[in-house]
Short mmCIF file of C-alpha atoms and ligand atoms in Angstrom, two decimals:
data_model
loop_
_atom_site.label_atom_id
_atom_site.label_comp_id
_atom_site.label_asym_id
_atom_site.label_seq_id
_atom_site.Cartn_x
_atom_site.Cartn_y
_atom_site.Cartn_z
CA UNK A 1 -17.86 24.85 1.78
CA UNK A 2 -18.80 21.20 1.08
CA UNK A 3 -16.39 18.41 2.06
CA UNK A 4 -15.67 17.96 -1.63
CA UNK A 5 -14.74 21.63 -2.11
CA UNK A 6 -12.64 21.64 1.05
CA UNK A 7 -10.70 18.54 -0.05
CA UNK A 8 -10.12 19.94 -3.54
CA UNK A 9 -8.88 23.23 -2.11
CA UNK A 10 -6.34 21.42 0.06
CA UNK A 11 -5.14 19.26 -2.82
CA UNK A 12 -4.71 22.25 -5.12
CA UNK A 13 -2.84 24.23 -2.46
CA UNK A 14 -0.47 21.29 -1.88
CA UNK A 15 0.95 21.27 -5.41
CA UNK A 16 4.74 21.65 -5.57
CA UNK A 17 6.30 23.34 -8.58
CA UNK A 18 9.77 22.87 -9.98
CA UNK A 19 11.02 25.18 -12.74
CA UNK A 20 7.50 26.43 -13.20
CA UNK A 21 5.92 22.99 -13.66
CA UNK A 22 3.81 21.02 -11.17
CA UNK A 23 5.75 17.93 -10.04
CA UNK A 24 4.02 16.63 -6.91
CA UNK A 25 2.12 17.42 -3.72
CA UNK A 26 3.47 17.97 -0.18
CA UNK A 27 2.44 15.45 2.48
CA UNK A 28 0.77 17.95 4.82
CA UNK A 29 -0.05 21.66 5.00
CA UNK A 30 -0.53 21.79 8.77
CA UNK A 31 -1.69 25.33 9.65
CA UNK A 32 -0.36 24.96 13.22
CA UNK A 33 3.11 24.23 11.91
CA UNK A 34 3.17 21.00 13.90
CA UNK A 35 4.13 18.83 10.96
CA UNK A 36 7.56 17.21 11.11
CA UNK A 37 10.08 18.72 8.74
CA UNK A 38 9.77 15.95 6.16
CA UNK A 39 6.02 16.49 5.67
CA UNK A 40 7.10 19.32 3.33
CA UNK A 41 8.38 16.60 1.04
CA UNK A 42 6.48 14.94 -1.74
CA UNK A 43 6.30 11.26 -0.71
CA UNK A 44 6.03 8.76 -3.52
CA UNK A 45 3.34 6.65 -1.79
CA UNK A 46 1.35 9.73 -0.78
CA UNK A 47 1.46 11.26 -4.23
CA UNK A 48 -0.05 8.16 -5.84
CA UNK A 49 -3.35 8.99 -4.14
CA UNK A 50 -3.19 12.58 -5.43
CA UNK A 51 -2.34 11.17 -8.85
CA UNK A 52 -5.48 9.01 -8.86
CA UNK A 53 -7.45 12.21 -8.43
CA UNK A 54 -5.50 14.20 -11.02
CA UNK A 55 -5.84 11.43 -13.59
CA UNK A 56 -9.54 11.01 -13.06
CA UNK A 57 -9.96 14.78 -13.36
CA UNK A 58 -8.15 14.81 -16.70
CA UNK A 59 -4.99 16.52 -15.37
CA UNK A 60 -2.20 14.15 -16.39
CA UNK A 61 0.67 16.70 -16.67
CA UNK A 62 1.56 16.70 -12.97
CA UNK A 63 1.62 12.90 -12.96
CA UNK A 64 3.87 12.80 -16.00
CA UNK A 65 6.26 15.31 -14.42
CA UNK A 66 6.28 13.38 -11.15
CA UNK A 67 7.08 10.07 -12.87
CA UNK A 68 9.92 11.71 -14.79
CA UNK A 69 11.37 13.56 -11.80
CA UNK A 70 11.36 10.45 -9.62
CA UNK A 71 13.04 8.47 -12.37
CA UNK A 72 15.73 11.13 -12.76
CA UNK A 73 16.29 11.27 -9.02
CA UNK A 74 16.75 7.52 -8.81
CA UNK A 75 19.54 7.79 -11.36
CA UNK A 76 21.37 10.22 -9.07
CA UNK A 77 21.60 7.85 -6.12
CA UNK A 78 25.11 6.95 -5.06
CA UNK A 79 26.27 3.81 -3.28
CA UNK A 80 27.34 3.73 0.35
CA UNK A 81 30.94 2.73 1.09
CA UNK A 82 31.40 -0.98 0.67
CA UNK A 83 28.18 -1.42 -1.33
CA UNK A 84 27.59 -2.04 -5.02
CA UNK A 85 24.71 0.15 -6.18
CA UNK A 86 21.30 -1.43 -6.74
CA UNK A 87 20.12 0.69 -9.60
CA UNK A 88 16.42 -0.01 -9.14
CA UNK A 89 15.97 1.81 -5.82
CA UNK A 90 13.47 4.70 -5.73
CA UNK A 91 13.30 7.56 -3.21
CA UNK A 92 10.80 7.68 -0.34
CA UNK A 93 10.32 11.39 -0.99
CA UNK A 94 11.82 14.50 -2.53
CA UNK A 95 11.66 18.25 -2.05
CA UNK A 96 12.47 21.36 -4.03
CA UNK A 97 15.32 23.33 -2.43
CA UNK A 98 15.81 27.03 -3.19
CA UNK A 99 19.41 28.23 -2.83
CA UNK A 100 21.02 31.40 -4.21
CA UNK A 101 18.11 31.95 -6.54
CA UNK A 102 18.39 28.42 -7.94
CA UNK A 103 16.08 25.49 -7.58
CA UNK A 104 17.21 21.92 -7.10
CA UNK A 105 15.62 18.63 -6.10
CA UNK A 106 16.77 16.68 -3.04
CA UNK A 107 15.72 13.06 -2.66
CA UNK A 108 15.50 10.93 0.47
CA UNK A 109 16.18 7.25 -0.13
CA UNK A 110 15.68 6.49 3.54
CA UNK A 111 19.05 8.06 4.37
CA UNK A 112 17.33 11.09 6.00
CA UNK A 113 14.19 9.30 7.19
CA UNK A 114 13.36 8.67 10.85
CA UNK A 115 14.79 5.26 11.67
CA UNK A 116 16.55 5.16 8.25
CA UNK A 117 13.79 2.93 6.87
CA UNK A 118 14.01 1.58 3.31
CA UNK A 119 11.11 2.64 1.06
CA UNK A 120 10.68 -0.61 -0.85
CA UNK A 121 7.09 0.31 -1.72
CA UNK A 122 8.23 3.41 -3.67
CA UNK A 123 9.63 1.15 -6.37
CA UNK A 124 6.36 -0.73 -6.66
CA UNK A 125 4.16 2.37 -6.52
CA UNK A 126 6.22 4.03 -9.24
CA UNK A 127 5.61 1.10 -11.59
CA UNK A 128 1.91 0.97 -10.70
CA UNK A 129 1.51 4.67 -11.33
CA UNK A 130 3.44 4.55 -14.60
CA UNK A 131 1.07 1.86 -15.83
CA UNK A 132 -1.95 3.80 -14.72
CA UNK A 133 -0.62 6.89 -16.49
CA UNK A 134 0.03 4.82 -19.64
CA UNK A 135 -3.50 3.56 -19.77
CA UNK A 136 -5.46 6.59 -18.68
CA UNK A 137 -3.64 9.76 -19.74
CA UNK A 138 -3.88 9.49 -23.50
CA UNK A 139 -0.06 9.41 -23.55
CA UNK A 140 0.95 5.75 -23.93
CA UNK A 141 4.36 6.76 -25.31
CA UNK A 142 6.02 8.03 -22.13
CA UNK A 143 6.90 4.60 -20.75
CA UNK A 144 8.24 3.47 -24.14
CA UNK A 145 11.21 5.87 -23.96
CA UNK A 146 14.60 4.21 -23.49
CA UNK A 147 15.15 5.92 -20.11
CA UNK A 148 11.89 4.48 -18.77
CA UNK A 149 12.50 1.03 -20.28
CA UNK A 150 15.98 0.97 -18.80
CA UNK A 151 14.65 1.95 -15.34
CA UNK A 152 12.01 -0.79 -15.50
CA UNK A 153 14.71 -3.32 -16.35
CA UNK A 154 16.89 -2.12 -13.46
CA UNK A 155 13.98 -2.50 -11.09
CA UNK A 156 13.16 -5.99 -12.29
CA UNK A 157 16.80 -7.08 -12.06
CA UNK A 158 16.72 -6.00 -8.44
CA UNK A 159 13.34 -7.52 -7.53
CA UNK A 160 13.71 -10.82 -9.37
CA UNK A 161 17.35 -11.64 -8.61
CA UNK A 162 17.62 -14.48 -6.18
CA UNK A 163 18.06 -13.33 -2.59
CA UNK A 164 18.63 -15.54 0.40
CA UNK A 165 15.46 -17.61 0.07
CA UNK A 166 13.18 -19.19 -2.49
CA UNK A 167 9.70 -18.02 -1.46
CA UNK A 168 7.84 -16.14 -4.21
CA UNK A 169 7.35 -13.30 -1.73
CA UNK A 170 9.77 -10.36 -1.27
CA UNK A 171 11.87 -10.26 1.90
CA UNK A 172 12.04 -6.72 3.31
CA UNK A 173 13.17 -5.01 6.53
CA UNK A 174 10.82 -3.41 9.08
CA UNK A 175 9.06 -0.22 7.96
CA UNK A 176 9.45 -0.73 4.21
CA UNK A 177 5.99 0.63 3.29
CA UNK A 178 3.20 2.88 4.60
CA UNK A 179 3.97 1.61 8.10
CA UNK A 180 7.42 3.13 8.01
CA UNK A 181 8.42 2.47 11.61
CA UNK A 182 9.31 -0.59 13.57
CA UNK A 183 6.05 -2.51 14.07
CA UNK A 184 7.05 -6.14 13.62
CA UNK A 185 6.34 -5.74 9.89
CA UNK A 186 9.69 -7.11 8.71
CA UNK A 187 9.96 -10.25 6.62
CA UNK A 188 7.11 -10.79 4.18
CA UNK A 189 4.44 -8.18 5.01
CA UNK A 190 1.23 -8.50 3.04
CA UNK A 191 1.15 -4.92 1.74
CA UNK A 192 4.52 -5.32 0.02
CA UNK A 193 3.50 -8.67 -1.50
CA UNK A 194 0.27 -7.25 -2.90
CA UNK A 195 2.05 -4.21 -4.31
CA UNK A 196 4.68 -6.53 -5.78
CA UNK A 197 1.93 -8.47 -7.53
CA UNK A 198 0.37 -5.26 -8.84
CA UNK A 199 3.77 -4.04 -10.04
CA UNK A 200 4.43 -7.31 -11.89
CA UNK A 201 1.03 -6.91 -13.52
CA UNK A 202 2.04 -3.41 -14.53
CA UNK A 203 5.33 -4.60 -16.00
CA UNK A 204 3.48 -6.89 -18.34
CA UNK A 205 1.96 -3.79 -19.96
CA UNK A 206 4.97 -1.52 -19.59
CA UNK A 207 8.00 -3.48 -20.72
CA UNK A 208 8.06 -3.62 -24.49
CA UNK A 209 8.13 -7.06 -26.04
CA UNK A 210 11.63 -6.81 -27.56
CA UNK A 211 14.34 -9.44 -27.74
CA UNK A 212 16.27 -7.71 -24.99
CA UNK A 213 13.25 -7.56 -22.70
CA UNK A 214 11.81 -11.00 -23.34
CA UNK A 215 13.73 -13.01 -20.69
CA UNK A 216 12.81 -10.46 -18.01
CA UNK A 217 9.19 -10.36 -19.14
CA UNK A 218 8.98 -14.14 -18.88
CA UNK A 219 10.60 -14.20 -15.47
CA UNK A 220 8.23 -11.50 -14.22
CA UNK A 221 5.22 -13.35 -15.53
CA UNK A 222 6.20 -16.63 -13.83
CA UNK A 223 6.91 -14.87 -10.56
CA UNK A 224 3.57 -13.12 -10.74
CA UNK A 225 1.75 -16.43 -11.05
CA UNK A 226 3.62 -18.16 -8.26
CA UNK A 227 3.28 -15.13 -6.00
CA UNK A 228 -0.48 -15.03 -6.47
CA UNK A 229 -0.93 -18.76 -5.90
CA UNK A 230 1.20 -18.52 -2.75
CA UNK A 231 -0.73 -15.58 -1.28
CA UNK A 232 -4.10 -17.12 -2.08
CA UNK A 233 -3.16 -20.31 -0.38
CA UNK A 234 -0.82 -19.52 2.50
CA UNK A 235 -1.88 -16.03 3.58
CA UNK A 236 -5.57 -16.90 3.55
CA UNK A 237 -7.33 -17.42 6.86
CA UNK A 238 -10.94 -18.47 7.41
CA UNK A 239 -12.53 -20.93 9.84
CA UNK A 240 -11.71 -24.08 7.85
CA UNK A 241 -8.09 -22.95 7.56
CA UNK A 242 -7.94 -22.00 11.23
CA UNK A 243 -9.11 -25.52 12.07
CA UNK A 244 -6.27 -26.94 9.99
CA UNK A 245 -3.72 -24.70 11.68
CA UNK A 246 -5.08 -25.62 15.07
CA UNK A 247 -4.32 -29.29 14.43
CA UNK A 248 -1.02 -28.78 12.57
CA UNK A 249 1.77 -31.25 13.28
CA UNK A 250 5.13 -29.60 13.82
CA UNK A 251 8.75 -30.63 13.23
CA UNK A 252 8.08 -32.03 9.75
CA UNK A 253 11.22 -32.20 7.59
CA UNK A 254 11.30 -33.23 3.94
CA UNK A 255 9.72 -32.17 0.67
CA UNK A 256 6.18 -33.29 1.41
CA UNK A 257 5.68 -31.66 4.82
CA UNK A 258 2.24 -30.09 5.25
CA UNK A 259 3.29 -27.54 7.85
CA UNK A 260 6.34 -26.57 5.84
CA UNK A 261 7.01 -23.35 7.76
CA UNK A 262 6.72 -25.14 11.08
CA UNK A 263 3.96 -22.93 12.44
CA UNK A 264 3.23 -23.82 16.03
CA UNK A 265 -0.53 -24.01 16.78
CA UNK A 266 0.19 -22.41 20.15
CA UNK A 267 1.11 -19.22 18.31
CA UNK A 268 -2.54 -18.69 17.26
CA UNK A 269 -3.74 -15.74 19.36
CA UNK A 270 -6.69 -16.24 21.71
CA UNK A 271 -8.83 -13.46 20.26
CA UNK A 272 -9.10 -15.07 16.84
CA UNK A 273 -11.44 -18.05 17.27
CA UNK A 274 -14.30 -16.11 18.85
CA UNK A 275 -13.82 -13.17 16.53
CA UNK A 276 -13.74 -14.63 13.02
CA UNK A 277 -17.27 -15.18 11.63
CA UNK A 278 -18.06 -18.41 9.76
CA UNK A 279 -18.73 -16.67 6.44
CA UNK A 280 -15.66 -14.42 6.53
CA UNK A 281 -11.91 -14.49 6.03
CA UNK A 282 -8.85 -12.32 5.41
CA UNK A 283 -5.22 -12.41 4.41
CA UNK A 284 -2.87 -12.54 7.40
CA UNK A 285 -0.26 -9.83 7.93
CA UNK A 286 2.91 -11.79 7.26
CA UNK A 287 4.30 -15.27 6.92
CA UNK A 288 7.75 -16.72 7.43
CA UNK A 289 9.61 -19.56 9.08
CA UNK A 290 7.79 -20.39 12.34
CA UNK A 291 5.87 -17.16 12.07
CA UNK A 292 2.33 -16.18 11.16
CA UNK A 293 1.35 -12.61 11.91
CA UNK A 294 -2.39 -12.90 12.49
CA UNK A 295 -3.04 -9.16 12.53
CA UNK A 296 -5.33 -7.85 9.80
CA UNK A 297 -3.75 -5.05 7.76
CA UNK A 298 -6.34 -3.08 5.82
CA UNK A 299 -4.31 -1.80 2.87
CA UNK A 300 -2.95 -5.23 1.90
CA UNK A 301 -6.35 -6.90 2.11
CA UNK A 302 -8.24 -4.25 0.20
CA UNK A 303 -5.62 -3.79 -2.51
CA UNK A 304 -5.55 -7.58 -2.90
CA UNK A 305 -9.16 -7.22 -4.02
CA UNK A 306 -8.46 -4.26 -6.30
CA UNK A 307 -5.49 -5.93 -8.00
CA UNK A 308 -7.21 -9.30 -8.37
CA UNK A 309 -4.78 -11.15 -6.08
CA UNK A 310 -7.55 -13.05 -4.27
CA UNK A 311 -10.32 -15.22 -5.67
CA UNK A 312 -13.71 -13.60 -6.04
CA UNK A 313 -15.05 -15.66 -3.14
CA UNK A 314 -12.20 -14.61 -0.90
CA UNK A 315 -12.88 -10.98 -1.82
CA UNK A 316 -16.50 -11.42 -0.78
CA UNK A 317 -15.42 -12.99 2.50
CA UNK A 318 -13.10 -10.08 3.27
CA UNK A 319 -16.01 -7.67 2.81
CA UNK A 320 -18.19 -9.96 4.92
CA UNK A 321 -15.62 -9.58 7.68
CA UNK A 322 -15.76 -5.80 7.39
CA UNK A 323 -19.52 -5.95 7.61
CA UNK A 324 -19.60 -8.26 10.63
CA UNK A 325 -16.83 -6.42 12.48
CA UNK A 326 -17.60 -2.90 11.31
CA UNK A 327 -17.25 -1.29 14.73
CA UNK A 328 -13.77 -2.70 15.22
CA UNK A 329 -12.40 -2.44 11.65
CA UNK A 330 -14.03 0.78 10.51
CA UNK A 331 -15.16 2.38 13.76
CA UNK A 332 -16.21 6.01 13.87
CA UNK A 333 -13.87 7.23 11.13
CA UNK A 334 -12.84 4.88 8.32
CA UNK A 335 -10.45 2.99 8.52
CA UNK A 336 -8.31 1.00 11.00
CA UNK A 337 -4.84 0.54 9.53
CA UNK A 338 -4.48 -2.79 11.36
CA UNK A 339 -6.32 -4.88 13.91
CA UNK A 340 -5.81 -5.55 16.74
CA UNK A 341 -3.23 -3.19 18.27
CA UNK A 342 -0.05 -4.43 19.92
CA UNK A 343 -0.32 -3.88 23.65
CA UNK A 344 1.89 -4.28 26.73
CA UNK A 345 4.92 -6.50 26.29
CA UNK A 346 4.14 -7.09 22.58
CA UNK A 347 4.22 -3.34 22.03
CA UNK A 348 7.50 -3.03 23.94
CA UNK A 349 9.19 -5.81 22.05
CA UNK A 350 7.83 -5.31 18.54
CA UNK A 351 7.82 -1.51 18.33
CA UNK A 352 10.80 -0.88 20.59
CA UNK A 353 8.46 0.97 23.00
CA UNK A 354 7.63 3.51 20.30
CA UNK A 355 5.63 6.29 22.00
CA UNK A 356 4.02 7.37 18.71
CA UNK A 357 2.82 3.82 18.13
CA UNK A 358 1.15 3.14 21.47
CA UNK A 359 -1.89 0.86 21.29
CA UNK A 360 -4.77 2.19 19.14
CA UNK A 361 -2.75 5.11 17.80
CA UNK A 362 -0.94 5.93 14.54
CA UNK A 363 0.26 2.74 12.82
CA UNK A 364 -0.65 0.57 15.77
CA UNK A 365 -4.41 0.29 15.33
CA UNK A 366 -5.04 3.96 14.52
CA UNK A 367 -7.63 4.98 11.90
CA UNK A 368 -6.36 6.44 8.62
CA UNK A 369 -8.76 8.38 6.38
CA UNK A 370 -6.51 7.82 3.35
CA UNK A 371 -7.56 4.15 3.34
CA UNK A 372 -11.16 5.08 2.59
CA UNK A 373 -10.63 4.92 -1.16
CA UNK A 374 -9.44 1.31 -0.98
CA UNK A 375 -12.44 0.21 1.10
CA UNK A 376 -14.86 1.97 -1.24
CA UNK A 377 -13.14 0.50 -4.32
CA UNK A 378 -12.97 -3.01 -2.85
CA UNK A 379 -16.59 -2.93 -1.71
CA UNK A 380 -17.80 -1.81 -5.15
CA UNK A 381 -15.67 -4.52 -6.66
CA UNK A 382 -17.76 -7.21 -4.99
CA UNK A 383 -21.08 -5.41 -5.38
CA UNK A 384 -21.23 -4.19 -1.79
CA UNK A 385 -22.32 -0.66 -2.64
CA UNK A 386 -24.08 -0.56 0.70
CA UNK A 387 -20.80 -0.86 2.60
CA UNK A 388 -19.00 1.60 0.31
CA UNK A 389 -21.76 4.17 0.85
CA UNK A 390 -21.76 3.66 4.60
CA UNK A 391 -18.00 4.26 4.88
CA UNK A 392 -18.14 7.29 2.62
CA UNK A 393 -20.95 8.82 4.60
CA UNK A 394 -19.13 8.34 7.90
CA UNK A 395 -16.02 9.99 6.49
CA UNK A 396 -18.03 12.85 5.03
CA UNK A 397 -19.45 13.71 8.42
CA UNK A 398 -16.11 14.32 10.13
CA UNK A 399 -13.08 14.77 7.89
CA UNK A 400 -13.64 18.29 6.57
CA UNK A 401 -14.94 19.43 9.97
CA UNK A 402 -11.76 18.11 11.62
CA UNK A 403 -9.52 19.63 8.89
CA UNK A 404 -8.39 16.39 7.24
CA UNK A 405 -6.40 14.78 10.07
CA UNK A 406 -3.66 12.33 9.21
CA UNK A 407 -5.08 9.71 11.59
CA UNK A 408 -7.42 9.15 14.54
CA UNK A 409 -6.78 7.47 17.89
CA UNK A 410 -8.78 5.14 20.10
CA UNK A 411 -10.35 1.72 19.77
CA UNK A 412 -13.25 3.16 17.82
CA UNK A 413 -11.28 6.03 16.32
CA UNK A 414 -13.20 8.94 17.81
CA UNK A 415 -10.18 11.00 18.84
CA UNK A 416 -8.11 13.07 16.44
CA UNK A 417 -4.62 11.54 16.56
CA UNK A 418 -2.55 13.02 19.38
CA UNK A 419 0.37 13.75 17.10
CA UNK A 420 -1.54 13.78 13.82
CA UNK A 421 -0.99 16.56 11.31
CA UNK A 422 -4.01 18.47 10.13
CA UNK A 423 -4.48 19.22 6.45
CA UNK A 424 -2.89 15.91 5.57
CA UNK A 425 -3.05 15.85 1.81
CA UNK A 426 -3.65 12.15 1.24
CA UNK A 427 -6.59 12.22 3.67
CA UNK A 428 -8.24 14.74 1.35
CA UNK A 429 -7.12 13.00 -1.86
CA UNK A 430 -8.32 9.63 -0.54
CA UNK A 431 -11.75 11.11 0.11
CA UNK A 432 -11.88 12.81 -3.31
CA UNK A 433 -11.03 9.57 -5.01
CA UNK A 434 -13.44 7.50 -2.92
CA UNK A 435 -16.19 9.97 -3.81
CA UNK A 436 -15.30 9.76 -7.49
CA UNK A 437 -15.25 5.97 -7.51
CA UNK A 438 -18.54 5.76 -5.65
CA UNK A 439 -20.35 8.16 -7.94
CA UNK A 440 -18.74 7.24 -11.26
CA UNK A 441 -18.32 3.52 -10.61
CA UNK A 442 -14.70 3.15 -11.69
CA UNK A 443 -11.26 3.59 -10.16
CA UNK A 444 -9.51 5.20 -13.10
CA UNK A 445 -9.22 2.99 -16.07
CA UNK A 446 -11.26 -0.07 -16.91
CA UNK A 447 -8.53 -1.35 -19.28
CA UNK A 448 -5.86 -1.81 -16.64
CA UNK A 449 -5.48 -5.15 -14.84
CA UNK A 450 -4.91 -3.30 -11.61
CA UNK A 451 -7.63 -1.13 -10.09
CA UNK A 452 -10.23 -3.11 -12.01
CA UNK A 453 -13.88 -3.33 -11.10
CA UNK A 454 -16.44 -6.16 -10.97
CA UNK A 455 -16.35 -7.81 -14.36
CA UNK A 456 -12.60 -8.01 -14.71
CA UNK A 457 -11.15 -8.70 -11.30
CA UNK A 458 -10.83 -11.98 -9.46
CA UNK A 459 -12.21 -14.13 -12.21
CA UNK A 460 -9.69 -16.91 -12.37
C1 GLC B 501 4.27 8.92 7.78
C2 GLC B 501 3.53 7.68 7.28
C3 GLC B 501 3.93 7.39 5.86
C4 GLC B 501 3.66 8.60 4.99
C5 GLC B 501 4.34 9.84 5.55
C6 GLC B 501 3.94 11.10 4.83
O1 GLC B 501 5.65 8.70 7.82
O2 GLC B 501 3.84 6.59 8.10
O3 GLC B 501 3.22 6.27 5.40
O4 GLC B 501 4.07 8.37 3.69
O5 GLC B 501 3.99 10.01 6.92
O6 GLC B 501 2.56 11.31 4.90
#
């Protein structure tokens, strides 16, 4: 069996049915039964990768059913005592439960999840996928229905309402996205900000231009612009910027302070100066008062290229960094989820001594095959077909042989993750999609602002 056939077989076997219709895919089909109980669930973020494959293969029905089911589940959420319900919340995952010959759907909004983490990214992924479905399924009507329009409005009310601060970025707790454990990723993590930008892009296409919707549409559009300008400027790090940070004055009050977040130059980690090549750059992991997280998170950086968050030149510099630091950022099996890993006291304090997230494992510097599709897409986006091909080839050599592990361990990623599931569905779907993009030259839909390729992205 070729890697392609093996991946397709796993994806097909992972399909979940509800009342006779396909509605999603389970997270893992581990033959050894090692998978944690909730890997039987269909996770919203995991399914998006399956959906990319289904849509590009001309199988939109499962995506339509998924979008509808998740929307219906979100309507069923009830408020905790002492809380007023935020109607825009989406589940992290759901499963089909069989009881007394009847089927029902059970959602997890983080209330069953390990660590009770809040799946903020589910909301953003749902919007992104709805837009992708609208533009590539031949069914542009689904999102026009009043139930969908109402859900989009609820989500926007929640995301755009003023919180406790005035940054354009979204403030979220630890573990609100793919890294769904404590990892010092609270505050304003890049991945959430990039997804937020993509979701606001999506809303522009999705929310009908009616009198009722107009104020929200305008608000969303303004926020989208200020968010992008903010990320491009304040999250960006290259040598010129590092030099500025190095000489930053601190303790500046007032409206015209340069170092407005009071970043202390002593917080710049020692590894950075010798590591960052002159022609390269990346978006830092997070930014907040007195805090720059200098770690490089792959998903946020690569999706920033796909969604057109960064300038074209910045996109090229990010790929230049991947090229120059290939062994550390890609290693044996694409792709490191973040770099570098937290070690020693940092690991103790920021992960709460999490034994699954020891240095160079799992979320803490482990290698995740699912991220392959974003590297391949981003590389093609800036005409680096050479890098896309190299990553794809490396993945092809090991993933099917190793039975589609969830992640790999070690500095260079040569060990199958100690507690990784096998037959992890998004590892296979990520490969299928990367292969498709590489050989057919497009993510899914050239009309959409998100997932765009060369000509359209990063122009302004
Ligand atoms: C783990 C990952 C999360 C993923 C889930 C299902 O919890 O951290 O990102 O969605 O597994 O695969």
